[in-house]
mmCIF file of C-alpha atoms in Angstrom:
data_model
loop_
_atom_site.group_PDB
_atom_site.id
_atom_site.type_symbol
_atom_site.label_atom_id
_atom_site.label_comp_id
_atom_site.label_asym_id
_atom_site.label_seq_id
_atom_site.Cartn_x
_atom_site.Cartn_y
_atom_site.Cartn_z
ATOM 1 C CA MET S 1 111.295 66.923 19.482
ATOM 2 C CA SER S 2 111.832 66.230 16.198
ATOM 3 C CA ALA S 3 112.877 68.397 14.000
ATOM 4 C CA LYS S 4 117.425 67.303 13.265
ATOM 5 C CA LEU S 5 119.313 70.555 13.769
ATOM 6 C CA PHE S 6 122.001 68.868 12.187
ATOM 7 C CA ASP S 7 122.971 65.441 10.158
ATOM 8 C CA THR S 8 125.123 63.350 12.345
ATOM 9 C CA SER S 9 125.119 60.357 10.458
ATOM 10 C CA PRO S 10 128.593 59.220 8.927
ATOM 11 C CA PRO S 11 130.402 61.305 6.449
ATOM 12 C CA SER S 12 130.707 58.959 3.154
ATOM 13 C CA MET S 13 134.247 57.462 2.402
ATOM 14 C CA SER S 14 134.392 59.907 -0.916
ATOM 15 C CA ASP S 15 133.156 63.082 1.335
ATOM 16 C CA ALA S 16 135.057 62.159 4.625
ATOM 17 C CA ASN S 17 138.370 64.436 3.748
ATOM 18 C CA ALA S 18 136.656 66.796 2.637
ATOM 19 C CA LEU S 19 133.987 67.026 5.151
ATOM 20 C CA GLY S 20 135.641 66.457 8.024
ATOM 21 C CA PRO S 21 134.877 65.114 11.583
ATOM 22 C CA GLY S 22 131.789 66.978 13.402
ATOM 23 C CA ALA S 23 130.967 68.884 10.251
ATOM 24 C CA GLY S 24 127.439 68.545 10.297
ATOM 25 C CA PHE S 25 128.197 70.210 14.049
ATOM 26 C CA GLU S 26 130.382 72.726 13.017
ATOM 27 C CA ALA S 27 128.126 74.104 9.544
ATOM 28 C CA TRP S 28 125.050 74.434 12.740
ATOM 29 C CA TYR S 29 127.621 76.413 14.693
ATOM 30 C CA ALA S 30 128.572 78.458 12.168
ATOM 31 C CA GLY S 31 125.501 79.317 10.555
ATOM 32 C CA ASN S 32 123.486 79.614 14.198
ATOM 33 C CA ARG S 33 127.243 82.302 14.936
ATOM 34 C CA ALA S 34 125.376 84.013 11.776
ATOM 35 C CA GLY S 35 122.103 84.144 12.692
ATOM 36 C CA VAL S 36 123.304 85.651 15.859
ATOM 37 C CA LEU S 37 124.755 88.625 14.511
ATOM 38 C CA HIS S 38 122.154 88.946 12.156
ATOM 39 C CA GLU S 39 120.293 89.676 14.897
ATOM 40 C CA LEU S 40 122.788 91.959 16.536
ATOM 41 C CA ASP S 41 123.630 94.089 13.413
ATOM 42 C CA THR S 42 119.350 94.356 12.869
ATOM 43 C CA PHE S 43 119.268 95.211 16.705
ATOM 44 C CA LEU S 44 122.350 98.029 17.025
ATOM 45 C CA ARG S 45 121.125 100.009 13.964
ATOM 46 C CA LYS S 46 118.027 100.149 15.418
ATOM 47 C CA VAL S 47 119.298 101.600 18.763
ATOM 48 C CA ASP S 48 122.490 104.218 17.017
ATOM 49 C CA ILE S 49 122.312 106.897 18.624
ATOM 50 C CA GLU S 50 123.553 109.996 15.917
ATOM 51 C CA ASP S 51 125.016 112.031 18.857
ATOM 52 C CA LEU S 52 128.017 109.484 19.802
ATOM 53 C CA ARG S 53 128.634 108.964 15.765
ATOM 54 C CA ASP S 54 131.381 110.485 16.427
ATOM 55 C CA THR S 55 133.489 108.823 19.486
ATOM 56 C CA GLY S 56 133.843 106.325 17.132
ATOM 57 C CA VAL S 57 131.029 104.265 19.558
ATOM 58 C CA ASP S 58 129.768 102.531 16.652
ATOM 59 C CA ALA S 59 133.077 100.831 15.242
ATOM 60 C CA ILE S 60 133.511 99.352 19.052
ATOM 61 C CA LEU S 61 130.542 98.182 19.944
ATOM 62 C CA ARG S 62 131.328 96.000 16.431
ATOM 63 C CA GLN S 63 134.474 95.148 17.854
ATOM 64 C CA TYR S 64 132.969 94.203 21.655
ATOM 65 C CA VAL S 65 129.475 92.855 20.759
ATOM 66 C CA VAL S 66 129.659 91.024 16.797
ATOM 67 C CA GLY S 67 133.524 89.971 16.997
ATOM 68 C CA GLY S 68 133.380 87.314 19.524
ATOM 69 C CA LYS S 69 132.613 83.206 19.218
ATOM 70 C CA CYS S 70 129.057 83.648 20.351
ATOM 71 C CA VAL S 71 129.755 80.901 22.771
ATOM 72 C CA ARG S 72 127.313 82.293 25.585
ATOM 73 C CA SER S 73 124.338 82.747 23.305
ATOM 74 C CA THR S 74 125.033 78.841 21.116
ATOM 75 C CA PHE S 75 124.758 77.863 24.965
ATOM 76 C CA MET S 76 121.490 80.037 25.517
ATOM 77 C CA TYR S 77 119.547 78.643 22.514
ATOM 78 C CA LEU S 78 121.004 75.530 22.900
ATOM 79 C CA GLY S 79 119.547 75.126 26.738
ATOM 80 C CA TRP S 80 115.957 76.444 24.518
ATOM 81 C CA LEU S 81 116.805 73.122 21.525
ATOM 82 C CA CYS S 82 116.369 71.287 25.088
ATOM 83 C CA GLY S 83 112.838 71.874 25.493
ATOM 84 C CA ALA S 84 111.837 73.413 22.485
ATOM 85 C CA GLN S 85 111.857 74.111 18.929
ATOM 86 C CA PRO S 86 113.995 75.973 16.823
ATOM 87 C CA ASP S 87 112.994 79.741 16.441
ATOM 88 C CA PRO S 88 113.752 82.146 15.685
ATOM 89 C CA ALA S 89 112.659 84.129 18.746
ATOM 90 C CA ALA S 90 114.866 82.923 20.969
ATOM 91 C CA LEU S 91 117.643 83.365 18.509
ATOM 92 C CA ARG S 92 117.190 86.479 18.987
ATOM 93 C CA ALA S 93 116.564 86.029 22.737
ATOM 94 C CA ALA S 94 119.945 84.098 23.045
ATOM 95 C CA ALA S 95 121.890 87.221 20.818
ATOM 96 C CA SER S 96 120.991 89.046 22.987
ATOM 97 C CA LEU S 97 123.777 87.990 25.990
ATOM 98 C CA GLU S 98 126.303 89.295 23.290
ATOM 99 C CA LEU S 99 125.157 92.515 23.968
ATOM 100 C CA LEU S 100 125.167 91.085 27.968
ATOM 101 C CA HIS S 101 129.295 89.806 27.488
ATOM 102 C CA GLY S 102 129.747 93.191 25.270
ATOM 103 C CA PHE S 103 129.156 95.346 28.995
ATOM 104 C CA ALA S 104 131.378 92.765 31.209
ATOM 105 C CA LEU S 105 134.758 93.230 28.794
ATOM 106 C CA LEU S 106 133.924 97.184 28.436
ATOM 107 C CA GLN S 107 133.749 97.175 31.763
ATOM 108 C CA ASP S 108 136.738 94.573 32.266
ATOM 109 C CA ASP S 109 138.977 96.273 29.974
ATOM 110 C CA VAL S 110 139.111 99.604 31.949
ATOM 111 C CA MET S 111 139.692 98.003 35.524
ATOM 112 C CA ASP S 112 142.105 95.901 34.396
ATOM 113 C CA ASP S 113 143.857 98.566 32.274
ATOM 114 C CA GLY S 114 143.410 96.451 29.512
ATOM 115 C CA VAL S 115 145.167 97.813 26.278
ATOM 116 C CA LEU S 116 144.155 95.414 24.114
ATOM 117 C CA ARG S 117 140.651 93.091 22.520
ATOM 118 C CA ARG S 118 140.289 91.256 20.571
ATOM 119 C CA GLY S 119 142.967 91.866 18.782
ATOM 120 C CA SER S 120 142.350 95.321 18.622
ATOM 121 C CA ALA S 121 143.203 98.979 20.255
ATOM 122 C CA ALA S 122 140.847 98.553 23.612
ATOM 123 C CA ALA S 123 138.080 100.397 23.923
ATOM 124 C CA HIS S 124 138.821 102.454 27.055
ATOM 125 C CA VAL S 125 142.074 102.967 24.755
ATOM 126 C CA ARG S 126 140.483 104.608 21.516
ATOM 127 C CA LEU S 127 137.802 106.126 23.042
ATOM 128 C CA THR S 128 141.064 108.584 24.228
ATOM 129 C CA ASP S 129 143.260 108.522 21.330
ATOM 130 C CA GLY S 130 140.113 109.577 19.851
ATOM 131 C CA HIS S 131 139.623 112.052 22.546
ATOM 132 C CA ARG S 132 142.942 113.944 22.089
ATOM 133 C CA GLU S 133 142.455 113.723 18.377
ATOM 134 C CA ARG S 134 139.666 115.943 18.360
ATOM 135 C CA GLY S 135 141.670 118.044 20.875
ATOM 136 C CA LEU S 136 139.063 118.442 23.403
ATOM 137 C CA PRO S 137 139.915 119.681 26.880
ATOM 138 C CA GLY S 138 140.352 118.341 29.821
ATOM 139 C CA SER S 139 142.031 114.749 30.810
ATOM 140 C CA ALA S 140 142.094 112.026 27.320
ATOM 141 C CA ALA S 141 142.783 109.372 30.012
ATOM 142 C CA ARG S 142 139.678 110.026 32.265
ATOM 143 C CA PHE S 143 137.444 110.162 29.061
ATOM 144 C CA GLY S 144 138.643 107.257 27.519
ATOM 145 C CA ASN S 145 138.008 105.511 30.750
ATOM 146 C CA SER S 146 134.448 107.264 31.921
ATOM 147 C CA ALA S 147 132.985 106.818 28.265
ATOM 148 C CA ALA S 148 134.290 103.154 27.981
ATOM 149 C CA ILE S 149 131.798 102.587 30.969
ATOM 150 C CA LEU S 150 129.470 104.226 29.705
ATOM 151 C CA LEU S 151 128.944 102.355 26.365
ATOM 152 C CA GLY S 152 128.959 99.148 28.610
ATOM 153 C CA ASP S 153 125.968 100.353 30.871
ATOM 154 C CA MET S 154 124.676 101.019 27.320
ATOM 155 C CA CYS S 155 125.329 97.542 26.563
ATOM 156 C CA LEU S 156 123.272 96.413 30.012
ATOM 157 C CA VAL S 157 120.613 98.060 29.709
ATOM 158 C CA TRP S 158 120.304 96.910 25.513
ATOM 159 C CA ALA S 159 120.714 93.275 26.600
ATOM 160 C CA GLU S 160 117.801 93.406 28.156
ATOM 161 C CA GLN S 161 115.933 95.560 25.562
ATOM 162 C CA MET S 162 116.869 92.572 23.194
ATOM 163 C CA LEU S 163 115.834 90.180 25.522
ATOM 164 C CA ARG S 164 112.595 92.203 26.095
ATOM 165 C CA ASP S 165 111.476 92.325 22.113
ATOM 166 C CA SER S 166 112.600 89.275 21.308
ATOM 167 C CA GLY S 167 109.215 87.534 20.634
ATOM 168 C CA ILE S 168 109.478 84.849 22.595
ATOM 169 C CA PRO S 169 105.560 85.129 24.575
ATOM 170 C CA ASP S 170 105.360 86.903 27.825
ATOM 171 C CA ALA S 171 105.534 83.794 30.386
ATOM 172 C CA ALA S 172 107.847 82.094 29.222
ATOM 173 C CA LEU S 173 110.415 84.983 29.354
ATOM 174 C CA ARG S 174 108.911 85.699 32.809
ATOM 175 C CA ARG S 175 110.120 82.210 34.189
ATOM 176 C CA VAL S 176 113.651 83.603 33.192
ATOM 177 C CA TRP S 177 113.880 87.048 34.946
ATOM 178 C CA ALA S 178 114.566 85.553 38.145
ATOM 179 C CA GLY S 179 117.900 83.480 36.935
ATOM 180 C CA TYR S 180 118.708 86.345 34.565
ATOM 181 C CA ASP S 181 118.765 89.205 37.430
ATOM 182 C CA ALA S 182 121.562 86.150 39.610
ATOM 183 C CA MET S 183 122.998 85.750 36.768
ATOM 184 C CA ARG S 184 123.938 89.720 36.679
ATOM 185 C CA ILE S 185 124.549 89.774 40.055
ATOM 186 C CA GLU S 186 126.831 86.787 40.497
ATOM 187 C CA LEU S 187 128.953 88.799 37.026
ATOM 188 C CA ALA S 188 128.979 90.995 39.719
ATOM 189 C CA ILE S 189 130.512 89.812 42.649
ATOM 190 C CA GLY S 190 132.360 87.853 40.557
ATOM 191 C CA GLN S 191 134.541 91.496 39.432
ATOM 192 C CA PHE S 192 134.040 92.162 42.530
ATOM 193 C CA ALA S 193 136.204 89.445 44.604
ATOM 194 C CA ASP S 194 138.754 89.535 40.896
ATOM 195 C CA LEU S 195 139.745 93.290 41.966
ATOM 196 C CA ALA S 196 141.922 91.716 45.169
ATOM 197 C CA ASN S 197 142.859 88.969 43.362
ATOM 198 C CA ASP S 198 146.270 89.438 43.377
ATOM 199 C CA VAL S 199 148.465 86.509 43.813
ATOM 200 C CA ARG S 200 150.635 88.387 46.334
ATOM 201 C CA ALA S 201 147.831 87.472 48.945
ATOM 202 C CA THR S 202 148.615 84.030 48.715
ATOM 203 C CA PRO S 203 145.086 82.478 47.016
ATOM 204 C CA THR S 204 144.505 79.006 47.429
ATOM 205 C CA MET S 205 142.638 77.285 44.487
ATOM 206 C CA ASP S 206 139.213 76.893 45.960
ATOM 207 C CA SER S 207 138.729 80.236 46.120
ATOM 208 C CA VAL S 208 140.746 81.056 42.321
ATOM 209 C CA LEU S 209 138.642 78.335 40.895
ATOM 210 C CA ALA S 210 135.123 80.268 42.887
ATOM 211 C CA ILE S 211 136.004 83.636 41.386
ATOM 212 C CA ALA S 212 136.936 82.234 38.156
ATOM 213 C CA ARG S 213 132.781 80.464 38.364
ATOM 214 C CA ALA S 214 131.544 83.327 39.310
ATOM 215 C CA LYS S 215 132.897 85.526 36.771
ATOM 216 C CA SER S 216 133.675 84.015 33.761
ATOM 217 C CA GLY S 217 132.915 80.450 33.552
ATOM 218 C CA ASN S 218 129.700 80.335 35.349
ATOM 219 C CA TYR S 219 127.869 82.943 32.926
ATOM 220 C CA THR S 220 129.812 81.484 29.980
ATOM 221 C CA VAL S 221 128.371 78.373 30.370
ATOM 222 C CA LEU S 222 126.065 77.316 32.784
ATOM 223 C CA ARG S 223 123.565 80.456 33.654
ATOM 224 C CA PRO S 224 123.057 81.141 29.533
ATOM 225 C CA LEU S 225 121.940 77.050 29.175
ATOM 226 C CA GLU S 226 119.275 77.567 32.158
ATOM 227 C CA LEU S 227 118.223 80.510 31.120
ATOM 228 C CA GLY S 228 117.327 79.225 27.675
ATOM 229 C CA ALA S 229 115.922 75.737 29.150
ATOM 230 C CA THR S 230 114.191 77.491 31.683
ATOM 231 C CA MET S 231 112.273 79.883 28.882
ATOM 232 C CA ALA S 232 111.220 77.113 26.546
ATOM 233 C CA GLY S 233 109.800 75.204 29.860
ATOM 234 C CA CYS S 234 112.625 71.976 30.199
ATOM 235 C CA PRO S 235 111.281 69.436 33.014
ATOM 236 C CA GLU S 236 113.798 68.707 36.146
ATOM 237 C CA ARG S 237 115.389 66.449 35.103
ATOM 238 C CA THR S 238 116.484 68.182 31.904
ATOM 239 C CA LEU S 239 117.225 71.125 34.177
ATOM 240 C CA MET S 240 119.565 69.600 36.586
ATOM 241 C CA MET S 241 121.570 67.249 33.799
ATOM 242 C CA LEU S 242 122.476 70.522 31.892
ATOM 243 C CA ALA S 243 123.189 72.281 35.709
ATOM 244 C CA ARG S 244 126.044 69.265 35.729
ATOM 245 C CA TYR S 245 126.802 69.545 32.805
ATOM 246 C CA GLY S 246 127.677 73.362 32.147
ATOM 247 C CA THR S 247 129.462 73.441 35.477
ATOM 248 C CA ARG S 248 131.830 71.598 35.016
ATOM 249 C CA ILE S 249 132.122 72.728 30.828
ATOM 250 C CA GLY S 250 132.101 75.913 32.795
ATOM 251 C CA GLU S 251 134.870 74.790 35.200
ATOM 252 C CA ALA S 252 136.675 73.796 32.275
ATOM 253 C CA PHE S 253 136.392 76.411 29.925
ATOM 254 C CA GLN S 254 137.990 78.657 32.689
ATOM 255 C CA LEU S 255 140.850 77.094 33.244
ATOM 256 C CA ARG S 256 141.775 76.442 29.665
ATOM 257 C CA ASP S 257 141.509 80.540 29.729
ATOM 258 C CA ASP S 258 143.911 80.833 32.564
ATOM 259 C CA LEU S 259 146.208 78.439 30.194
ATOM 260 C CA LEU S 260 146.611 81.275 27.267
ATOM 261 C CA GLY S 261 146.448 83.525 30.017
ATOM 262 C CA ILE S 262 149.789 82.399 30.379
ATOM 263 C CA PHE S 263 151.050 80.959 27.414
ATOM 264 C CA GLY S 264 148.687 81.565 24.074
ATOM 265 C CA SER S 265 149.857 84.210 21.955
ATOM 266 C CA ALA S 266 147.967 87.428 21.297
ATOM 267 C CA ALA S 267 147.472 85.836 18.108
ATOM 268 C CA THR S 268 145.556 83.262 19.934
ATOM 269 C CA THR S 269 143.778 85.163 22.615
ATOM 270 C CA GLY S 270 143.272 89.068 21.087
ATOM 271 C CA LYS S 271 145.193 90.173 24.639
ATOM 272 C CA PRO S 272 148.933 91.037 25.736
ATOM 273 C CA GLU S 273 150.535 87.960 25.992
ATOM 274 C CA ASP S 274 151.372 89.288 29.612
ATOM 275 C CA SER S 275 148.649 90.561 30.443
ATOM 276 C CA ASP S 276 147.592 87.705 33.505
ATOM 277 C CA LEU S 277 151.474 87.747 34.936
ATOM 278 C CA GLY S 278 151.742 91.482 34.507
ATOM 279 C CA GLN S 279 148.595 92.137 36.109
ATOM 280 C CA HIS S 280 150.417 89.669 38.993
ATOM 281 C CA LYS S 281 146.689 87.949 38.517
ATOM 282 C CA ALA S 282 146.019 84.761 40.813
ATOM 283 C CA THR S 283 144.944 82.470 38.205
ATOM 284 C CA SER S 284 144.123 78.393 38.682
ATOM 285 C CA VAL S 285 148.013 78.221 36.760
ATOM 286 C CA VAL S 286 149.871 80.104 38.974
ATOM 287 C CA VAL S 287 148.595 78.642 41.939
ATOM 288 C CA ALA S 288 148.569 75.187 40.936
ATOM 289 C CA ALA S 289 152.614 76.276 40.163
ATOM 290 C CA LEU S 290 153.330 77.688 43.588
ATOM 291 C CA GLU S 291 151.012 74.778 45.204
ATOM 292 C CA ALA S 292 153.457 72.073 43.650
ATOM 293 C CA GLY S 293 156.755 73.597 42.291
ATOM 294 C CA GLY S 294 159.459 72.634 44.122
ATOM 295 C CA ILE S 295 161.052 74.578 47.142
ATOM 296 C CA ALA S 296 163.773 76.301 44.411
ATOM 297 C CA VAL S 297 161.066 77.109 41.250
ATOM 298 C CA ARG S 298 158.516 78.378 44.570
ATOM 299 C CA ARG S 299 160.744 80.456 45.942
ATOM 300 C CA GLU S 300 162.177 81.857 42.561
ATOM 301 C CA LEU S 301 158.813 82.115 41.610
ATOM 302 C CA THR S 302 157.606 84.381 44.652
ATOM 303 C CA GLU S 303 159.873 86.148 44.509
ATOM 304 C CA LEU S 304 159.348 87.076 40.708
ATOM 305 C CA LEU S 305 155.799 86.991 41.032
ATOM 306 C CA SER S 306 156.727 89.965 44.073
ATOM 307 C CA LEU S 307 158.245 92.695 42.197
ATOM 308 C CA PRO S 308 155.980 96.175 41.405
ATOM 309 C CA GLU S 309 156.143 95.931 38.138
ATOM 310 C CA LEU S 310 157.245 92.665 35.573
ATOM 311 C CA ASP S 311 158.983 93.519 32.330
ATOM 312 C CA ALA S 312 159.402 91.013 29.956
ATOM 313 C CA PRO S 313 162.401 88.886 30.749
ATOM 314 C CA ALA S 314 160.694 88.642 34.012
ATOM 315 C CA ILE S 315 157.018 87.430 32.191
ATOM 316 C CA ALA S 316 159.580 84.938 30.419
ATOM 317 C CA ARG S 317 161.098 83.241 33.533
ATOM 318 C CA CYS S 318 158.161 83.279 34.969
ATOM 319 C CA ARG S 319 156.412 80.841 32.254
ATOM 320 C CA ALA S 320 159.427 78.467 32.410
ATOM 321 C CA LEU S 321 159.426 78.093 36.070
ATOM 322 C CA ILE S 322 155.896 77.867 35.634
ATOM 323 C CA ALA S 323 156.269 75.170 32.817
ATOM 324 C CA ALA S 324 158.930 73.107 35.261
ATOM 325 C CA SER S 325 156.473 72.774 38.222
ATOM 326 C CA GLY S 326 154.021 70.552 36.418
ATOM 327 C CA ALA S 327 151.024 73.311 36.791
ATOM 328 C CA PRO S 328 150.437 72.857 33.392
ATOM 329 C CA ASP S 329 149.698 69.425 33.135
ATOM 330 C CA ARG S 330 147.502 69.401 36.243
ATOM 331 C CA ILE S 331 145.753 71.824 35.402
ATOM 332 C CA GLU S 332 145.131 70.193 31.967
ATOM 333 C CA SER S 333 143.935 66.939 33.572
ATOM 334 C CA MET S 334 141.855 68.751 35.343
ATOM 335 C CA ILE S 335 140.153 69.666 32.648
ATOM 336 C CA THR S 336 140.645 66.482 31.331
ATOM 337 C CA ASP S 337 138.305 65.000 34.091
ATOM 338 C CA ARG S 338 135.391 67.764 34.294
ATOM 339 C CA VAL S 339 134.980 67.775 29.966
ATOM 340 C CA ALA S 340 134.873 63.586 31.262
ATOM 341 C CA GLU S 341 132.477 64.489 33.908
ATOM 342 C CA ALA S 342 130.237 66.749 31.258
ATOM 343 C CA ARG S 343 130.042 64.269 29.120
ATOM 344 C CA ALA S 344 128.565 61.355 31.061
ATOM 345 C CA ALA S 345 125.936 64.350 32.376
ATOM 346 C CA LEU S 346 124.855 64.177 28.510
ATOM 347 C CA ALA S 347 125.006 60.674 28.310
ATOM 348 C CA ASP S 348 121.845 60.270 31.461
ATOM 349 C CA ALA S 349 119.959 62.895 29.862
ATOM 350 C CA GLY S 350 117.944 60.863 27.378
ATOM 351 C CA LEU S 351 118.509 63.800 24.456
ATOM 352 C CA ASP S 352 118.109 63.395 20.920
ATOM 353 C CA GLN S 353 120.963 62.350 19.028
ATOM 354 C CA ASP S 354 121.548 65.741 17.630
ATOM 355 C CA ARG S 355 120.852 67.476 21.108
ATOM 356 C CA TYR S 356 123.420 65.392 22.843
ATOM 357 C CA SER S 357 126.153 65.399 19.605
ATOM 358 C CA ALA S 358 125.973 69.365 19.808
ATOM 359 C CA LEU S 359 126.396 69.890 23.420
ATOM 360 C CA GLU S 360 128.818 67.356 23.436
ATOM 361 C CA GLN S 361 130.318 69.524 20.663
ATOM 362 C CA MET S 362 130.581 72.933 22.490
ATOM 363 C CA ALA S 363 131.984 70.917 24.983
ATOM 364 C CA LEU S 364 134.780 70.457 23.353
ATOM 365 C CA LEU S 365 134.990 73.339 21.364
ATOM 366 C CA CYS S 366 135.382 75.782 24.676
ATOM 367 C CA THR S 367 137.579 73.238 26.191
ATOM 368 C CA ALA S 368 140.318 71.958 23.692
ATOM 369 C CA ARG S 369 144.189 73.128 23.226
ATOM 370 C CA GLN S 370 144.728 76.153 21.333
ATOM 371 C CA GLN S 371 148.151 77.014 19.471
#
């Protein structure tokens, strides 16, 4: 495996300030993301449905499918690169995961009644508003929710179509389908469990983390890595290493997301700042606060979270209580431990330096603190 992904040598003193640490990876990641977005744009132009243009579907698809960081597609492509050389067909196959992610986000926003996604109105909100603006008969809200679900269904079909038509040889694709199907079922089961994931049911940390792994962590890191590596025909040793690394980084990714769900700004998350607390979600941060806080903190936090609805002052007080409980520091420690374990798994993998560096940098990118 001799093809280099990016320059892993330290920058010279003359250009250190201009490039910054990890500039080789950053340039590769930006180029990889640009390639994924190009492939998605090309595909979406091919499947454009003229009958739906008046509904604003085109803009919504781009919001949900090409508006993200392309983390899942990058991990799938890195899985491929652990056993094969750079290949446009493999990048195209990896890009299909962004359509699967679009499906998950569209349905998640309807189920959670979310109002923002990536800084703009959620799909069902936009579709509801469009129904009203056009003066169509019937319930605008019902139309918006139903249309968003149908658009998600289309993304689910298109994701498989894009993977199947990527140009990857049939023999390599045959190795992928079992894992691909298992990943989609696991995602749905995680969503099922999340429907009843309410802090008022006093869940345990183990149960909350299990839901998070199935719904988000695994399908963000572990499964994409496994799909790419399986497609490339990686040996068992590599698959086992990626499983250890992917499990730990997937967990750390979700733990970081849980912290952002409580303390992140809308500018950072692209979602309302009160979404997790306002929906009574039992996340790792909330459960940690209820487990570790003092008696007074636990009592007041439980009382607030038991309210049918939380207004802005109640949510602000919940944040203060969670911070006072020490839960954020506990979750930060859990993230640090998982990243360390993932990096230890990489150290024993025998990967080329650039593959090792890319996986290491992706671990940090997915789990870093954000303002």
